[in-house]
PDB file of C-alpha atoms and ligand atoms in Angstrom:
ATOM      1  CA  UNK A 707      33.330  13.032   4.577  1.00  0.00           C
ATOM      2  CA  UNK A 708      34.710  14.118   7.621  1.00  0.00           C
ATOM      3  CA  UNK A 709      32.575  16.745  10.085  1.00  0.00           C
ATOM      4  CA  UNK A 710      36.093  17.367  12.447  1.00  0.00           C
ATOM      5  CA  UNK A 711      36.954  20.030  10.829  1.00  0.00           C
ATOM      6  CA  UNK A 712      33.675  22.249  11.867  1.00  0.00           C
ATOM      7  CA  UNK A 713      33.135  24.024  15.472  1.00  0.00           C
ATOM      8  CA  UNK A 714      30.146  24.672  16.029  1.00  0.00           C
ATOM      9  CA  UNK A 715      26.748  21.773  15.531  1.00  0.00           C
ATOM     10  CA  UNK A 716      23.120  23.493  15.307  1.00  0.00           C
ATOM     11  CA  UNK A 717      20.790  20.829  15.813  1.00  0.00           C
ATOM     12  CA  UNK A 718      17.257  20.775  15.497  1.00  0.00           C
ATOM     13  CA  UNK A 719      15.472  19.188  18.366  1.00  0.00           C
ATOM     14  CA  UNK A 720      12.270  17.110  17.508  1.00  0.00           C
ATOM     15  CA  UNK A 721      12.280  14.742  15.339  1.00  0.00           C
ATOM     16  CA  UNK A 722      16.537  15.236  15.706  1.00  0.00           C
ATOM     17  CA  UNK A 723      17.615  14.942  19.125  1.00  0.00           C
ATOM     18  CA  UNK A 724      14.452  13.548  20.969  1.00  0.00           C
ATOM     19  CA  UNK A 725      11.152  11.805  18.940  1.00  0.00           C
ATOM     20  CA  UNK A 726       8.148  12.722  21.220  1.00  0.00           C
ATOM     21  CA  UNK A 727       9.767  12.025  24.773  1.00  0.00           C
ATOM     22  CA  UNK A 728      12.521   9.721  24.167  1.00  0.00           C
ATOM     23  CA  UNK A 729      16.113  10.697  23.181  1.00  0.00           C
ATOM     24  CA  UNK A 730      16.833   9.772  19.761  1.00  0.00           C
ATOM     25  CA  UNK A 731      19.120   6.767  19.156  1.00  0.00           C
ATOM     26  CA  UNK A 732      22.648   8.259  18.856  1.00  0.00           C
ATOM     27  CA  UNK A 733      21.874  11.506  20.594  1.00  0.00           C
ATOM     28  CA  UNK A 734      23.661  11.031  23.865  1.00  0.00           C
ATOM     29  CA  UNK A 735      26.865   9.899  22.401  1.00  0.00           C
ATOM     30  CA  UNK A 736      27.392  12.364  19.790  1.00  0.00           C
ATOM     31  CA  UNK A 737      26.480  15.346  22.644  1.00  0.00           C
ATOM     32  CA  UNK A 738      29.178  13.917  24.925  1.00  0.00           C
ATOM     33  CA  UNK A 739      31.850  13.339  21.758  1.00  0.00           C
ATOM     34  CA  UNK A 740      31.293  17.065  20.604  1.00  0.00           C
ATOM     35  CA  UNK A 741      31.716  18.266  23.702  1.00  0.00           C
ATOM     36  CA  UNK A 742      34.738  15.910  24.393  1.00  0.00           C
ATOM     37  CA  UNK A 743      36.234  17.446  21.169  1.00  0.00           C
ATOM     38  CA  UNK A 744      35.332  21.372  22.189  1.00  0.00           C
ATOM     39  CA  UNK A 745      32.843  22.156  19.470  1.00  0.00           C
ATOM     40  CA  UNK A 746      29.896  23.991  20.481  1.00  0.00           C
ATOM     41  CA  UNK A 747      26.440  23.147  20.530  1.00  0.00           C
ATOM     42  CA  UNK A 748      23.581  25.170  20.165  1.00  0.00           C
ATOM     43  CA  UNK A 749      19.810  23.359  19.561  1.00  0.00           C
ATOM     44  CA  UNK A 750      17.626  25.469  17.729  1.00  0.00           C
ATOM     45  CA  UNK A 751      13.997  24.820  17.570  1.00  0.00           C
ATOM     46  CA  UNK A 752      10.746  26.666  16.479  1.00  0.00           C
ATOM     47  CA  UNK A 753       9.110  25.270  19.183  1.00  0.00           C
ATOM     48  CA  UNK A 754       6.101  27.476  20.346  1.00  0.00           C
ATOM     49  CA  UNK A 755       5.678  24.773  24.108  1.00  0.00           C
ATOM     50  CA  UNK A 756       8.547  25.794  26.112  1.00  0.00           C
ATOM     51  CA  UNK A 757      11.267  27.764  26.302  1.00  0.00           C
ATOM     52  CA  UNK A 758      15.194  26.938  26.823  1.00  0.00           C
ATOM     53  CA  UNK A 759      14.746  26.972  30.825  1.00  0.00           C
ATOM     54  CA  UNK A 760      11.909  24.632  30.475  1.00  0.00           C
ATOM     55  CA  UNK A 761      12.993  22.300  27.584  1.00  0.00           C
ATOM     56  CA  UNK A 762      16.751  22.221  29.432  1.00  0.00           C
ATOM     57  CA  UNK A 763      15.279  20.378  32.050  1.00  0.00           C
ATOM     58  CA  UNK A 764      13.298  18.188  29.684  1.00  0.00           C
ATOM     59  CA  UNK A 765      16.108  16.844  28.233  1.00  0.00           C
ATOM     60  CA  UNK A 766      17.827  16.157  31.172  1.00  0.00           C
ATOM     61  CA  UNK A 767      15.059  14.061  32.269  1.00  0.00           C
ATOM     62  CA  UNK A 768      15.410  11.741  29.523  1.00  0.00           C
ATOM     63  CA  UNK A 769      19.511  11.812  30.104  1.00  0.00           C
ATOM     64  CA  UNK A 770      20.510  14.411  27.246  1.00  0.00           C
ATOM     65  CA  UNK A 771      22.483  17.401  29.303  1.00  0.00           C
ATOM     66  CA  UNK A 772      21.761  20.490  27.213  1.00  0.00           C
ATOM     67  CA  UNK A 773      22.295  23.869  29.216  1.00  0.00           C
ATOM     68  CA  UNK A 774      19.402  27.129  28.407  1.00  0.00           C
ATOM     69  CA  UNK A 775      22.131  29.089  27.429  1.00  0.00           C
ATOM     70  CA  UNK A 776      22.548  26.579  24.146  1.00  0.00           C
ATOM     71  CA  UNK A 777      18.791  26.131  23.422  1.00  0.00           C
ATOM     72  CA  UNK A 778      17.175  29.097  21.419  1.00  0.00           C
ATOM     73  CA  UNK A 779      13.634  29.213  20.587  1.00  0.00           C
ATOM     74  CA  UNK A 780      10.973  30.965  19.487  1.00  0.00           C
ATOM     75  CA  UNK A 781       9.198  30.473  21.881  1.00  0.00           C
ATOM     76  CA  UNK A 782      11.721  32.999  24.537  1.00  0.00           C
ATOM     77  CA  UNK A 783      12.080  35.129  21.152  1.00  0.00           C
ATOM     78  CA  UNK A 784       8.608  36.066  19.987  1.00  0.00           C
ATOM     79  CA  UNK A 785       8.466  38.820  23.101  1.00  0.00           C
ATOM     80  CA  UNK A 786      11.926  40.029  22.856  1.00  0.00           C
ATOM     81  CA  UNK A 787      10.945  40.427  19.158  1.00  0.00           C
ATOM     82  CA  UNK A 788       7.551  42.683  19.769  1.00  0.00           C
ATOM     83  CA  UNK A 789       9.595  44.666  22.381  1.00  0.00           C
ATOM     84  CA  UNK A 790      12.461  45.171  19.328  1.00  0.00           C
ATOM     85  CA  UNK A 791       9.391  46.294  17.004  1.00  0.00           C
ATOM     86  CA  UNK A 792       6.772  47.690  19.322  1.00  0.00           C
ATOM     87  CA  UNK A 793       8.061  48.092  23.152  1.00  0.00           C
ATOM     88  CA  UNK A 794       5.888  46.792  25.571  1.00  0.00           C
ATOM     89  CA  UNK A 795       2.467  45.660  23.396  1.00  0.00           C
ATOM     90  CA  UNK A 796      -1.105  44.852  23.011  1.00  0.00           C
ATOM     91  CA  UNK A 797      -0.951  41.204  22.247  1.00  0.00           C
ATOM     92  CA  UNK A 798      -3.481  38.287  20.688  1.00  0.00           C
ATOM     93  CA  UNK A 799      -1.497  35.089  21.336  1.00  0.00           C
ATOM     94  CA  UNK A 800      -2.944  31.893  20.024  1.00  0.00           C
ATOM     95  CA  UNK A 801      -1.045  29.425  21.368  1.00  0.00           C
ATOM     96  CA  UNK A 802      -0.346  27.608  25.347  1.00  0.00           C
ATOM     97  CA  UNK A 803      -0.867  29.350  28.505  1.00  0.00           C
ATOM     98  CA  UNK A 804       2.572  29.409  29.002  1.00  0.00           C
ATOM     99  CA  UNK A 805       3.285  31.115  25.569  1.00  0.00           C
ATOM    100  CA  UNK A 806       0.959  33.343  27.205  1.00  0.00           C
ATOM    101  CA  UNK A 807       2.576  33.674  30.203  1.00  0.00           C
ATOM    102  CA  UNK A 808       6.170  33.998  28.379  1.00  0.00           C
ATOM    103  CA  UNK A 809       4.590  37.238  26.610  1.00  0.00           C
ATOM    104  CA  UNK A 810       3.357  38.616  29.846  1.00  0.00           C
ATOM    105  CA  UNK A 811       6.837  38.097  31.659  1.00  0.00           C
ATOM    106  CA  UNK A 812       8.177  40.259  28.656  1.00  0.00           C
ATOM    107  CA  UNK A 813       5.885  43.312  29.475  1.00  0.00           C
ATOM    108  CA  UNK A 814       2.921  42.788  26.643  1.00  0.00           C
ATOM    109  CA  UNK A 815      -0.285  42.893  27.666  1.00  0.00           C
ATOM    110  CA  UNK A 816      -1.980  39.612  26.156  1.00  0.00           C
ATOM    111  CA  UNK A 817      -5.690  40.329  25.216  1.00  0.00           C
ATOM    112  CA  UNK A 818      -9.251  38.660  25.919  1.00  0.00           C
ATOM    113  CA  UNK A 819     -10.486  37.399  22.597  1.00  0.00           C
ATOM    114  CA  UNK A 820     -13.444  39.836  23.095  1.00  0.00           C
ATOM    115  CA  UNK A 821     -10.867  42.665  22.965  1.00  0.00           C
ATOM    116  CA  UNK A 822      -9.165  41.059  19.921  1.00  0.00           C
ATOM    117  CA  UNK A 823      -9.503  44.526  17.459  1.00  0.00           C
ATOM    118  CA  UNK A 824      -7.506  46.120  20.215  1.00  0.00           C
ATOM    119  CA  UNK A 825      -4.372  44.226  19.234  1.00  0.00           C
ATOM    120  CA  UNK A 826      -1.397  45.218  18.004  1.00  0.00           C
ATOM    121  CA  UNK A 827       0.117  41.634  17.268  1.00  0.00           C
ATOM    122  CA  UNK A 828      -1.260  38.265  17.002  1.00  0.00           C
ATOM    123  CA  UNK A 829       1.611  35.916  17.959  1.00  0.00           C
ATOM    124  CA  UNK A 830       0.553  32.220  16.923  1.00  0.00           C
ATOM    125  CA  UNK A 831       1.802  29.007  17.496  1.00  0.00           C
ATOM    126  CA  UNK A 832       0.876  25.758  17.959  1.00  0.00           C
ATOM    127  CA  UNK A 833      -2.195  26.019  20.088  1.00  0.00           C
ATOM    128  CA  UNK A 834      -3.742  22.533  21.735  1.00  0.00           C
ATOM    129  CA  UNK A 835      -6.873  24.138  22.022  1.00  0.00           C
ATOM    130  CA  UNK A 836      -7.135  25.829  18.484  1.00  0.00           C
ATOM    131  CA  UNK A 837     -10.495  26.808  17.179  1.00  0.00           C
ATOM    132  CA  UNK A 838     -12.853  28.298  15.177  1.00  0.00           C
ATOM    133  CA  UNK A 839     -13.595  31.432  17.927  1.00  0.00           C
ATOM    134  CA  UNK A 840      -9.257  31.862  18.572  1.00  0.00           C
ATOM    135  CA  UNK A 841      -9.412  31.739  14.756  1.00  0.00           C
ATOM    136  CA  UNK A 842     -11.615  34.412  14.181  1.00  0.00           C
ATOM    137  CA  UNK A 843     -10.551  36.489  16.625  1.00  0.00           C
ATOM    138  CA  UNK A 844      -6.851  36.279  15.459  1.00  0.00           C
ATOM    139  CA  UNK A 845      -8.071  37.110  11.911  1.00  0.00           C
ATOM    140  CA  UNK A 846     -10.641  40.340  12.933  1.00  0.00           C
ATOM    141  CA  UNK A 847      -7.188  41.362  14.563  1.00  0.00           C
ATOM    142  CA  UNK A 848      -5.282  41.184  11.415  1.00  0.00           C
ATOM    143  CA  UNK A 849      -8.240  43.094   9.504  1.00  0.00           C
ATOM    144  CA  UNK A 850      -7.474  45.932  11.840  1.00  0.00           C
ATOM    145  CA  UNK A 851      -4.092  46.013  11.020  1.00  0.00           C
ATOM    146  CA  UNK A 852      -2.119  43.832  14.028  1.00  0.00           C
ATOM    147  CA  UNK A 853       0.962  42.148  12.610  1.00  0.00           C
ATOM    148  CA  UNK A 854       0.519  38.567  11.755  1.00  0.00           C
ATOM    149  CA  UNK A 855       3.545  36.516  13.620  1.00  0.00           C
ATOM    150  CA  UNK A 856       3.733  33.221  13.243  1.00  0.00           C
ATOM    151  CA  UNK A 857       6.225  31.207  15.218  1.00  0.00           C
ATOM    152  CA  UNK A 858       7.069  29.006  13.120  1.00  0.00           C
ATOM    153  CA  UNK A 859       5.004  27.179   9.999  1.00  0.00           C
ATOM    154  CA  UNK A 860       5.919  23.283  10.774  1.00  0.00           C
ATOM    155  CA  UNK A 861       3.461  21.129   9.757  1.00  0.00           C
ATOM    156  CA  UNK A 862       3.710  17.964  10.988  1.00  0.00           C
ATOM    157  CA  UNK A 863       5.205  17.283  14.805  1.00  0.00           C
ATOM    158  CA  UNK A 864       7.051  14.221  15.026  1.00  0.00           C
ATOM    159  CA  UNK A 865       6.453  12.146  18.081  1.00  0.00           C
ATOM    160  CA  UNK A 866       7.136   8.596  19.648  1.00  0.00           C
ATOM    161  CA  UNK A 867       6.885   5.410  17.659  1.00  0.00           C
ATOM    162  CA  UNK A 868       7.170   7.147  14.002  1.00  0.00           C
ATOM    163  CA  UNK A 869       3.701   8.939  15.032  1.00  0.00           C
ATOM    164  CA  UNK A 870       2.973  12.982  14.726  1.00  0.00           C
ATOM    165  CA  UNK A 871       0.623  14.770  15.518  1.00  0.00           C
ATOM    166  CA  UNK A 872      -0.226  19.058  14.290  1.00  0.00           C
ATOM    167  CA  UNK A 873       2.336  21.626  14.828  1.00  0.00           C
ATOM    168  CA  UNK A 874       1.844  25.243  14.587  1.00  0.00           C
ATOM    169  CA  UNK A 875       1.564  25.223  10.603  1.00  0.00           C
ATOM    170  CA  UNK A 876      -2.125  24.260  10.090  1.00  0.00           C
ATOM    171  CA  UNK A 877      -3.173  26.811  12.714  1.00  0.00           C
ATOM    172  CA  UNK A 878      -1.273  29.561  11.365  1.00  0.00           C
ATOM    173  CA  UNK A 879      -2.534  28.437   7.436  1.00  0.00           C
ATOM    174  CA  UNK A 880      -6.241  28.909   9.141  1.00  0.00           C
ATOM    175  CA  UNK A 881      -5.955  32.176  10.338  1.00  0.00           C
ATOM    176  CA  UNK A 882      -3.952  33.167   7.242  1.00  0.00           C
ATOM    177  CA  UNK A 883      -6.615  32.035   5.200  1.00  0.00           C
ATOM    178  CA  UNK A 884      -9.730  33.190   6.801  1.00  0.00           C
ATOM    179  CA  UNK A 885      -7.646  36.741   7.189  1.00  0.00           C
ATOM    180  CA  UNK A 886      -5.939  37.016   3.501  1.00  0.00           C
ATOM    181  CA  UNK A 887      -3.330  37.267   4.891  1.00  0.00           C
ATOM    182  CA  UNK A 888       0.629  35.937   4.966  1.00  0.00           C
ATOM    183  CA  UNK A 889       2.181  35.583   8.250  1.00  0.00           C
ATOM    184  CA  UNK A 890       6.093  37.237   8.736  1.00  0.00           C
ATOM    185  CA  UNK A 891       7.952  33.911  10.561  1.00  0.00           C
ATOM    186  CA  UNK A 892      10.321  34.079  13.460  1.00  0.00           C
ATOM    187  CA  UNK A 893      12.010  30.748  13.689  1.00  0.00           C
ATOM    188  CA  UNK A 894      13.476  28.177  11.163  1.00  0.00           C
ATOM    189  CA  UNK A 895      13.797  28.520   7.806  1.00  0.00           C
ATOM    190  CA  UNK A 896      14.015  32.605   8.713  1.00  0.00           C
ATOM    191  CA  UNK A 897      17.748  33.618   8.077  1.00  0.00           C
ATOM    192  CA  UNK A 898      17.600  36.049  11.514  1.00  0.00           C
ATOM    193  CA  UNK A 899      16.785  32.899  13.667  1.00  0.00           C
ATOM    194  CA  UNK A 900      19.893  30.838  11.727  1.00  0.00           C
ATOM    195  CA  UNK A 901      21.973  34.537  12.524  1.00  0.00           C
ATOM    196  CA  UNK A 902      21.197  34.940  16.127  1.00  0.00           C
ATOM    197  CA  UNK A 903      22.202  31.500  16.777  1.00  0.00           C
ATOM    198  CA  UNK A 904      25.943  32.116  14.659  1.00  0.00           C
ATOM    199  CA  UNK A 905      26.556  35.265  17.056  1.00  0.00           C
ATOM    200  CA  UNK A 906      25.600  33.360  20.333  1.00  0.00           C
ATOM    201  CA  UNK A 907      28.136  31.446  19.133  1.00  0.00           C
ATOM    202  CA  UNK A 908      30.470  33.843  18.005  1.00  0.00           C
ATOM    203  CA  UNK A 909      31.353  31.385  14.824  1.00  0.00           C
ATOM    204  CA  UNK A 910      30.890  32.092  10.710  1.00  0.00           C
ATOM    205  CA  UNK A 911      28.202  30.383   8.857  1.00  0.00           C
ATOM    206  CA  UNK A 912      30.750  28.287   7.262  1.00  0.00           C
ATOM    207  CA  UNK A 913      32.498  26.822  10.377  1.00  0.00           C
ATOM    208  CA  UNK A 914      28.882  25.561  11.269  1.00  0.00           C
ATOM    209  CA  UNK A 915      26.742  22.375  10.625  1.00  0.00           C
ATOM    210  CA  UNK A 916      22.985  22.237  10.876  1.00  0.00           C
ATOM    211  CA  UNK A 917      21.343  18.835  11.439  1.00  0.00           C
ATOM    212  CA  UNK A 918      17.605  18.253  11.527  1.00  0.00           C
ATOM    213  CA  UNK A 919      14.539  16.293  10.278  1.00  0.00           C
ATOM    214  CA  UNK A 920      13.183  18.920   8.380  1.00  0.00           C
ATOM    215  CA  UNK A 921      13.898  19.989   4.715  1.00  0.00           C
ATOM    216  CA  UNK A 922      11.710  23.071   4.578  1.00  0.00           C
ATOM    217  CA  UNK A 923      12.455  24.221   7.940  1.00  0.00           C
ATOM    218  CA  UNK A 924      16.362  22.846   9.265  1.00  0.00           C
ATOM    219  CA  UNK A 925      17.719  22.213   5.409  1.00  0.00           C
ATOM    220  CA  UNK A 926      16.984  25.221   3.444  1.00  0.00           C
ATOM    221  CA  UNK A 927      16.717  27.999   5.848  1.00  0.00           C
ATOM    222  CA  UNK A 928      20.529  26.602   7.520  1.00  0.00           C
ATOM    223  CA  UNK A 929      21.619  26.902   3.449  1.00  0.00           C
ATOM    224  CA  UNK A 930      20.414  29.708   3.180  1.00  0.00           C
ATOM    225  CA  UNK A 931      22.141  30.777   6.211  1.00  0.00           C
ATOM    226  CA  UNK A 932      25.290  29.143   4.618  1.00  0.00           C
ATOM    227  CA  UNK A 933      25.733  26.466   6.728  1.00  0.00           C
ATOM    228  CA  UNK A 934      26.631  22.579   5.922  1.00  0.00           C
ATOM    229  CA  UNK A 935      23.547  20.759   6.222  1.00  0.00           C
ATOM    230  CA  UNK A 936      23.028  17.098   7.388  1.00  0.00           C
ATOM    231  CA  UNK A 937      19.296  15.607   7.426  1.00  0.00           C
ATOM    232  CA  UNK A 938      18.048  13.285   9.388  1.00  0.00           C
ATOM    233  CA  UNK A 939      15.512  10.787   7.586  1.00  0.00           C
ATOM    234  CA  UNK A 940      14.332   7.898  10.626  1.00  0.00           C
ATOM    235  CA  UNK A 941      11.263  10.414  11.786  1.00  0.00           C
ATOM    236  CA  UNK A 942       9.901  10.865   8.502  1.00  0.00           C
ATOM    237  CA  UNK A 943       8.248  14.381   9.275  1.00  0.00           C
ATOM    238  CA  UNK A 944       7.631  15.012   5.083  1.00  0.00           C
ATOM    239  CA  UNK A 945       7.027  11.480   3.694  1.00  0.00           C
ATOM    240  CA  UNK A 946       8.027  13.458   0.018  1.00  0.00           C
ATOM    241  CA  UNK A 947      10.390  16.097   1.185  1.00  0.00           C
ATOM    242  CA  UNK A 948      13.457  16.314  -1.481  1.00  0.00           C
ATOM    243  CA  UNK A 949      16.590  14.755   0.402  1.00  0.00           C
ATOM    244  CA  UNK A 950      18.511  16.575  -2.485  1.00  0.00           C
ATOM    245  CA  UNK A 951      18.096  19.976  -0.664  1.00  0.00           C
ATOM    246  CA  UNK A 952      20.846  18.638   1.752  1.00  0.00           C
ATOM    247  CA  UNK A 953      24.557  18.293   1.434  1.00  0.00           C
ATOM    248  CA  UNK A 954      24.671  14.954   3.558  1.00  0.00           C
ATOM    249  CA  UNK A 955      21.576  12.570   4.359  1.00  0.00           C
ATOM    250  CA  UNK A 956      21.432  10.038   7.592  1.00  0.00           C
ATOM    251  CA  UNK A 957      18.963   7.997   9.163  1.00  0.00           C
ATOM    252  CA  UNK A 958      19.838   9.237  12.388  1.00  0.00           C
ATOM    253  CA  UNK A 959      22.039  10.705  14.834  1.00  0.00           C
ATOM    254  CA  UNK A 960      23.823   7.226  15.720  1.00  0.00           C
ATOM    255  CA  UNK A 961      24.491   6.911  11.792  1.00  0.00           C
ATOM    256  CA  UNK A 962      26.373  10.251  12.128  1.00  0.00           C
ATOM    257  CA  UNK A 963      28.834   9.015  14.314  1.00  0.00           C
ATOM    258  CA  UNK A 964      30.891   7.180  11.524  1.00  0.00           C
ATOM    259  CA  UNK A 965      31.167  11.021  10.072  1.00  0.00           C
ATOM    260  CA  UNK A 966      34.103  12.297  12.398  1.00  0.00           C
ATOM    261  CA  UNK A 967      37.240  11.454  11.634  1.00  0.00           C
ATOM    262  CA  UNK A 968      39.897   9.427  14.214  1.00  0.00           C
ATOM    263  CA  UNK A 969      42.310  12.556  14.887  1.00  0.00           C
ATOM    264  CA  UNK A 970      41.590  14.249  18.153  1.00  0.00           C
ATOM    265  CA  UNK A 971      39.682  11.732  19.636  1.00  0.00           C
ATOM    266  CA  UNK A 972      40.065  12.238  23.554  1.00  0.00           C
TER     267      UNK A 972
HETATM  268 MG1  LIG B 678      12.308  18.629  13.591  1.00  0.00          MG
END
């Protein structure tokens, strides 16, 4: 197996390229050899925290040099999307203040929870301060018709020293429950999110590789994109996840290295 012959590298980025706040092992060295080689790089993550600006500089902190313009998120896309579907909106957003904030700087008004049945979206993701009243009010919302977005529906959030804590998932699962209600997704394993990132890019599906921790999420949404599709197994994030899904399996990033061949090398 040799991953030379494909130009463009999708990664996912927790659990991937950093575990809570620490690069993962490999990480650095495989950045600098792709981009010693030309390929591009795009990271691609449903996180709901930050957006590219933000998480750029995160990286950078802990010495992995990824630019804003090769980050997507959802987070930067959920207002861009309601503008595409509504224009400038009534929103519910369960989720950070800066999620809040993010919606705001896209023209949407973001609602009171008192003022919940006036909304025309609830945006959720993972919220540190989810519960039972932002619940409520996200599902009364939904009763009176707003459309249910969810970020993204990860479960578990990998973080330092094989640890996790609650991503978005089991907040969005709540309000879906308590509002009967399925919730339309914006990032991983939706095809768009997989799409937008191939055009940014300007490459085919099948000149691209997508690496990440996550079967449900990175695995079979980038197949179903029809991408080549590498997991990473060291953070664990799905303890019974089906490693068959991908077409290669690694520990980790540093194990990839072996997987590119000796021509080229500069
Ligand atoms: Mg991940």
């Amino acid at each position: 197996m040799d991953l030379s012959s494909y130009t463009a590298f999708l990664f996912d980025l927790d659990g991937c390229l950093r575990y809570g706040l620490e690069p993962a092992p490999g990480a650095t060295l495989l950045l600098q050899r792709l981009r010693s080689r030309g390929k591009s790089i795009m990271v691609l993550t449903n996180t709901s925290a930050k957006g590219a600006e933000g998480l750029s500089e995160e990286l950078r902190g802990i010495g992995l040099e990824v630019p804003p313009a090769e980050i997507q998120t959802t987070f930067d896309a959920a207002g861009e999307y309601l503008r595409y579907r509504f224009g400038p909106t009534t929103v519910l957003c369960i989720g950070t203040p800066a999620l809040h904030e993010r919606l705001r700087r896209e023209g949407h008004q973001v609602l009171p929870l008192a003022r919940c049945r006036e909304a025309k979206a609830v945006v959720v993701g993972r919220d540190q301060e989810f519960n039972i009243d932002r619940m409520v009010a996200a599902a009364k919302a939904i009763d009176e018709g707003a459309a249910f977005i969810a970020l993204n529906r990860d479960v578990r959030l990998p973080i330092e020293g094989g640890d996790y804590t609650a991503a978005a998932g089991p907040m969005v699962a709540a309000i879906g429950t308590l509002a009967y209600k399925e919730p339309e997704v914006l990032g991983k394993p939706s095809p768009a999110f997989f799409e937008l990132a191939l055009r940014r890019l300007g490459v085919a599906p099948q000149e691209a590789v997508m690496i990440g921790d996550n079967v449900e999420t990175d695995i079979k949404g980038g197949k179903a994109a029809g991408l080549f599709t590498i997991l990473i197994t060291e953070s664990n994030v799905k303890p019974t996840a089906d490693h068959s899904q991908a077409d290669l399996v690694v520990y980790n990033l540093a194990a990839l290295l072996t997987y590119f061949g000796h021509g080229s090398r500069r």
